Coordinates of C-alpha atoms in Angstrom, one line a residue:
X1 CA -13.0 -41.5 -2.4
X2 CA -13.4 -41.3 1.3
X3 CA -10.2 -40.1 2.3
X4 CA -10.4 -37.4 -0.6
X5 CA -13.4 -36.3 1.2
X6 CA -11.7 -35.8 4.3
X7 CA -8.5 -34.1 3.0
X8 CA -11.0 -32.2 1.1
X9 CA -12.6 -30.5 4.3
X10 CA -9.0 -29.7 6.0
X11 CA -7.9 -28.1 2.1
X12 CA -10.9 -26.0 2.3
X13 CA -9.8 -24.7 5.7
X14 CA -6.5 -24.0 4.4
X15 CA -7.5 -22.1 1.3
X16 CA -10.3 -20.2 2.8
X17 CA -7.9 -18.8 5.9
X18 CA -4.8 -18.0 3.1
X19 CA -7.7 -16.1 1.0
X20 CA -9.3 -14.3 3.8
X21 CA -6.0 -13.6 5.6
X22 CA -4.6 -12.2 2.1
X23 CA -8.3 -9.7 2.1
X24 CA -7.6 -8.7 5.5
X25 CA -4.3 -7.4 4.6
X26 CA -5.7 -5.8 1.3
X27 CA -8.8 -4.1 3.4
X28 CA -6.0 -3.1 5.9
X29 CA -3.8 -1.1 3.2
X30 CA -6.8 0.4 2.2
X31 CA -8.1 1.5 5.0
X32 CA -4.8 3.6 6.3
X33 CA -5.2 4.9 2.7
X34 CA -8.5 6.5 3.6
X35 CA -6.8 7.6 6.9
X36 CA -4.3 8.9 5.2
X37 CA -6.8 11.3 2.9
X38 CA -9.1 12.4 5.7
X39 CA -5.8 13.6 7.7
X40 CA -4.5 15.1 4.7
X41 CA -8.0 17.2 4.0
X42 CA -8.6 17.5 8.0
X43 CA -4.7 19.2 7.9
X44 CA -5.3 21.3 4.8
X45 CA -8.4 22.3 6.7
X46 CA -7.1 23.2 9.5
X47 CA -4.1 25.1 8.0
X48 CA -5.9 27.5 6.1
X49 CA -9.0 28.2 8.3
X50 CA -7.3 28.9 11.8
X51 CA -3.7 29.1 11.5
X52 CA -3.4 30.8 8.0
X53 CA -4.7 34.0 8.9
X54 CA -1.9 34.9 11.3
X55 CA 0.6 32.9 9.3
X56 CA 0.5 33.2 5.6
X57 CA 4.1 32.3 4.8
X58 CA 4.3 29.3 6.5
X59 CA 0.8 28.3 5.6
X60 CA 1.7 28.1 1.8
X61 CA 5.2 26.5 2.3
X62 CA 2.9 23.9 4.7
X63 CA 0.4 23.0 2.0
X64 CA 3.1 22.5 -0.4
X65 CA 4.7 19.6 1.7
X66 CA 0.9 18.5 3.0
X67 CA 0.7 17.8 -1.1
X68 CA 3.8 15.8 -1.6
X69 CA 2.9 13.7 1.5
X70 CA 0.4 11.4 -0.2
X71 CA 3.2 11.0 -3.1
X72 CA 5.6 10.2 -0.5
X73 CA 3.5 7.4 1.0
X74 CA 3.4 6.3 -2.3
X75 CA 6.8 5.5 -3.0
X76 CA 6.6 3.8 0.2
X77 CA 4.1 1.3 -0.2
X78 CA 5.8 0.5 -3.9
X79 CA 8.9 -0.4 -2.7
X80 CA 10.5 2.8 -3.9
X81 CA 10.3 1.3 -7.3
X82 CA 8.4 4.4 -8.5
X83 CA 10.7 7.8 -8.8
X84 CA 9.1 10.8 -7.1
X85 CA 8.1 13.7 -9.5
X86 CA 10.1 16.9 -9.5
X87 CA 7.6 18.7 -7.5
X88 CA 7.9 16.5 -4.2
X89 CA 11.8 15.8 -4.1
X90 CA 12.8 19.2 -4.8
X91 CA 11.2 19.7 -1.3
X92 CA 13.5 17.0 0.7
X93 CA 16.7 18.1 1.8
X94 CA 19.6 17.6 -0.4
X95 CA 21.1 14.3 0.5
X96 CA 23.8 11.8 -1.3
X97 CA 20.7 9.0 -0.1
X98 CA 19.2 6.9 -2.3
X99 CA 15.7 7.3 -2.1
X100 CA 14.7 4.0 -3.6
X101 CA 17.2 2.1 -1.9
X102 CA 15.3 3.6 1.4
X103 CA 11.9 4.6 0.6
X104 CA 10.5 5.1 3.8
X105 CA 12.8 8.4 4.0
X106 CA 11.0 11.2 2.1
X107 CA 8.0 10.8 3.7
X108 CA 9.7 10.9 7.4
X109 CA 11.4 14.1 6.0
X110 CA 8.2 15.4 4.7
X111 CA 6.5 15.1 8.3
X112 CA 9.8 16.7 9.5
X113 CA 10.0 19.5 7.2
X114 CA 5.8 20.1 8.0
X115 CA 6.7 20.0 11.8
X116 CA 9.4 22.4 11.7
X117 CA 7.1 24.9 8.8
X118 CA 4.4 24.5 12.0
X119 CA 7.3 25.7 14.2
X120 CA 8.1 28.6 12.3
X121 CA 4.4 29.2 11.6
X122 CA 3.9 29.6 15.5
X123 CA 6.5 32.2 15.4
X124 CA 5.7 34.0 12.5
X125 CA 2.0 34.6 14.3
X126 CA 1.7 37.7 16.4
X127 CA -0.9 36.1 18.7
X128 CA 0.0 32.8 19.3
X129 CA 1.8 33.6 22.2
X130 CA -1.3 34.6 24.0
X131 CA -4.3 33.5 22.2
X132 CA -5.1 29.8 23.3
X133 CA -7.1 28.8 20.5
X134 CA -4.7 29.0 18.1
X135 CA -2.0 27.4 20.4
X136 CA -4.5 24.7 20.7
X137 CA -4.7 24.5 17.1
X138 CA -1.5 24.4 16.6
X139 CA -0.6 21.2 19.0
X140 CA -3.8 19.4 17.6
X141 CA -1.9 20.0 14.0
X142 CA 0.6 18.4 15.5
X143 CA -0.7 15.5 16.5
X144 CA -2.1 14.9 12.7
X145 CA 1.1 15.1 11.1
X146 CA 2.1 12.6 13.8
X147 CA -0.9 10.6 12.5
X148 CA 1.0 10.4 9.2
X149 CA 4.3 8.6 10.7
X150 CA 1.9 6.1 12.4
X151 CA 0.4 5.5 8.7
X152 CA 3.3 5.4 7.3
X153 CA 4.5 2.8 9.7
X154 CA 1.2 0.6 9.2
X155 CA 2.1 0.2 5.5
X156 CA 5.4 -0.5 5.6
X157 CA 4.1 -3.4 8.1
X158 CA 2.3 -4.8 5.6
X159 CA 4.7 -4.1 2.7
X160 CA 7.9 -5.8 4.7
X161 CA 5.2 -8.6 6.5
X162 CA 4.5 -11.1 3.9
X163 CA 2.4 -13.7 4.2
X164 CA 4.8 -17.1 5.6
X165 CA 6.6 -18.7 3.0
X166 CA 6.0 -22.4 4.7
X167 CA 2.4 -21.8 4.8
X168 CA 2.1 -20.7 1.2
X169 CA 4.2 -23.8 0.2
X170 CA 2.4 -26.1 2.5
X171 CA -0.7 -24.9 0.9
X172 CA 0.6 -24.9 -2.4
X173 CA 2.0 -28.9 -2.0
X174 CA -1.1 -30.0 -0.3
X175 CA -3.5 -29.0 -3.3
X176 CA -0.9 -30.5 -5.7
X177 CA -1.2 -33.5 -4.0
X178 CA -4.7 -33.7 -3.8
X179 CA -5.8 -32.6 -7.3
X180 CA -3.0 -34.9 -8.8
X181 CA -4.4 -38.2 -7.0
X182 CA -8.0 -36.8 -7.4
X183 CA -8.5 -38.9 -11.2
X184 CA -7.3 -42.4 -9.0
X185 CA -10.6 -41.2 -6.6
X186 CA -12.7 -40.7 -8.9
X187 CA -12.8 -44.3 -11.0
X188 CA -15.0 -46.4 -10.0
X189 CA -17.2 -43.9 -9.0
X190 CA -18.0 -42.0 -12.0
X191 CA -18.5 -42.6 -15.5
X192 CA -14.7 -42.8 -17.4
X193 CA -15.5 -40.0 -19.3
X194 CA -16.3 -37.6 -16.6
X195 CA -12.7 -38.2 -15.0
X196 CA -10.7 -35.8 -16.7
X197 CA -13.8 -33.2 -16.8
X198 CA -14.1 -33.2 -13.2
X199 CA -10.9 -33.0 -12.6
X200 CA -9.6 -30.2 -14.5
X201 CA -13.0 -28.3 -13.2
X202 CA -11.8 -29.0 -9.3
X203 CA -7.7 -27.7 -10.5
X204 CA -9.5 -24.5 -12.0
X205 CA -11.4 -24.1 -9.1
X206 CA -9.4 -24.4 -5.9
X207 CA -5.9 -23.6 -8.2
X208 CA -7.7 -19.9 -8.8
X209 CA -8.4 -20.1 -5.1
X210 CA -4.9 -19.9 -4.4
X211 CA -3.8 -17.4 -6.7
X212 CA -6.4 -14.9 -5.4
X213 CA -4.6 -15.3 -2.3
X214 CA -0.9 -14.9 -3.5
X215 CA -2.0 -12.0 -5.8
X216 CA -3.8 -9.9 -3.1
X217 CA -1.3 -11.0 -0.5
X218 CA 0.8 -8.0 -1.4
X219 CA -2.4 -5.1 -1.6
X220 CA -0.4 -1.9 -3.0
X221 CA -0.5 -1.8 -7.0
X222 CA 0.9 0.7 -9.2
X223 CA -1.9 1.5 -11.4
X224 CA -1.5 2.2 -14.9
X225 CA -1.6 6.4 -15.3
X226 CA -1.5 8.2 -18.7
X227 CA -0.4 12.1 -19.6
X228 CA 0.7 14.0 -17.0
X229 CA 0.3 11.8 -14.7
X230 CA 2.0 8.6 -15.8
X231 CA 4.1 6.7 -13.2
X232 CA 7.8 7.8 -12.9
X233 CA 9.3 4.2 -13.6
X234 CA 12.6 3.2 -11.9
X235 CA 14.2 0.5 -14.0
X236 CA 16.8 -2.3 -12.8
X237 CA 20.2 -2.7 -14.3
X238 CA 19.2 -4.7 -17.2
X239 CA 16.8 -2.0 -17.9
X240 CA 13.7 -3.9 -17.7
X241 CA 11.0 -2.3 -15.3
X242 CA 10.5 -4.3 -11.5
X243 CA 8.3 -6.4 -11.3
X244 CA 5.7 -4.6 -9.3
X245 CA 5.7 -1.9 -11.8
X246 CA 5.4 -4.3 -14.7
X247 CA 2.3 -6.0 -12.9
X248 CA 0.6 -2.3 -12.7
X249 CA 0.9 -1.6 -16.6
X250 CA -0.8 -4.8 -17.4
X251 CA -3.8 -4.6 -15.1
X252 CA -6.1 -2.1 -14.6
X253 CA -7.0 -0.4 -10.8
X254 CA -8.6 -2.7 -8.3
X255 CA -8.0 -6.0 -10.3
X256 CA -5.8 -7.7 -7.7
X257 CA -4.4 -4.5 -5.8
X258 CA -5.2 -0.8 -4.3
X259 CA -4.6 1.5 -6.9
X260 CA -2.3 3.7 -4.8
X261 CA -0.9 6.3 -7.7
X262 CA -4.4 7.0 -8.0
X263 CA -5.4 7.8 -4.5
X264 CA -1.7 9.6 -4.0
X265 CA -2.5 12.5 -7.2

């Protein structure tokens, strides 16, 4: 029983920093989320109250790709295993690319295509030249949308970064190993009868330690949406929806991932 109680100190360690290190990753995605919505509001914002007046046209066209962005982002952080809806690819240029072969694409063109709609927006203004206010809200614009690349970049890191393989399978081996000889531990010390009890307690116990760990360990979810706004599923050759997909239809939001559909509508 001794050693078990030493292993059992150095499997706590491991468990407790694969869990927490998993959480960090989750609080992570969801905090460039909420990054990604205060920029989006701060744009729309700033669009309409300073540069609007002297630019209608490219105002509207702006907010139209400002509300594909989120969508975009989307697509991103599933993989591209969700299709984009009508309303946001009829915006990207027309391209032979496959969108969910590369899905960090449409929302790079997106920022382009808002960049260039702040270009014309500057020329289509009959004061920008000259008033420096409006110049000045014009560059900080700029620096916003470039605030969506960098988010955009953040959660691809943590879409294409798993968590190590070796330490996941160290972990996983370790608490086989110590759950399995856990019974030969415990007689002698306990009553017979209490064996199996405690054991299967201690498996559900540190086992569902584990799997909170592997589930959060990839944070984006695609959460289960209904009418209008149901989730544009991408299927694979043998027809059958991916994975990530299939795991969003059975759970509801915030059960082991950030609802992103949710936040991108």
């Amino acid at each position: 029983m001794t050693g078990h109680s030493l292993l059992a100190s150095s499997l706590g360690l491991l468990l407790s920093y694969r869990t927490n290190s998993a959480y960090a990753r989750f609080w992570e995605g969801r905090g460039h989320w909420a990054g990604t919505k205060a920029t989006c509001r701060n744009l729309a914002m700033m669009m309409k109250t300073h540069i609007g007046p002297s630019s209608p046209k490219a105002t509207e066209k702006f907010m139209e790709l400002l509300a594909a962005y989120p969508i975009c982002l989307m697509h991103l952080c599933l993989g591209g295993a969700a299709r984009l809806p009508e309303y946001a690819s009829k915006l990207l240029p027309k391209t032979d690319m496959d969108y969910q072969d590369n899905p960090t694409w449409p929302g790079l063109l997106i920022c382009t295509e808002m960049q260039k709609t702040l270009h014309e927006a500057e020329r289509e203004s009959k004061t920008a030249k000259w008033n420096l206010i409006e110049s000045a809200h014009h560059s900080a614009t700029a620096h916003m949308i470039d605030g969506l690349i960098t988010k955009m970049a953040n959660c691809e890191k943590i879409l294409r970064t798993p968590v190590p393989w070796s330490y996941s399978r160290h972990t996983s081996r370790f608490l086989s190993l110590w759950i399995g000889t856990l019974p030969l531990a415990l007689i002698g010390t306990v009553n017979k009868w209490l064996v199996l009890p405690i054991t299967v307690a201690a498996g559900y116990a540190m086992l569902g330690i584990e799997e909170i760990g592997h589930l959060i360990e990839q944070p984006f979810m695609g959460d289960k949406q209904e009418g209008e706004n149901s989730l544009f599923v991408s299927v694979d050759e043998d027809g059958e929806a991916s994975d990530i997909i299939t795991r969003g239809r059975k759970t509801q939001p915030y059960d082991i991932g950030i609802p992103v559909c949710s936040l991108a509508l």
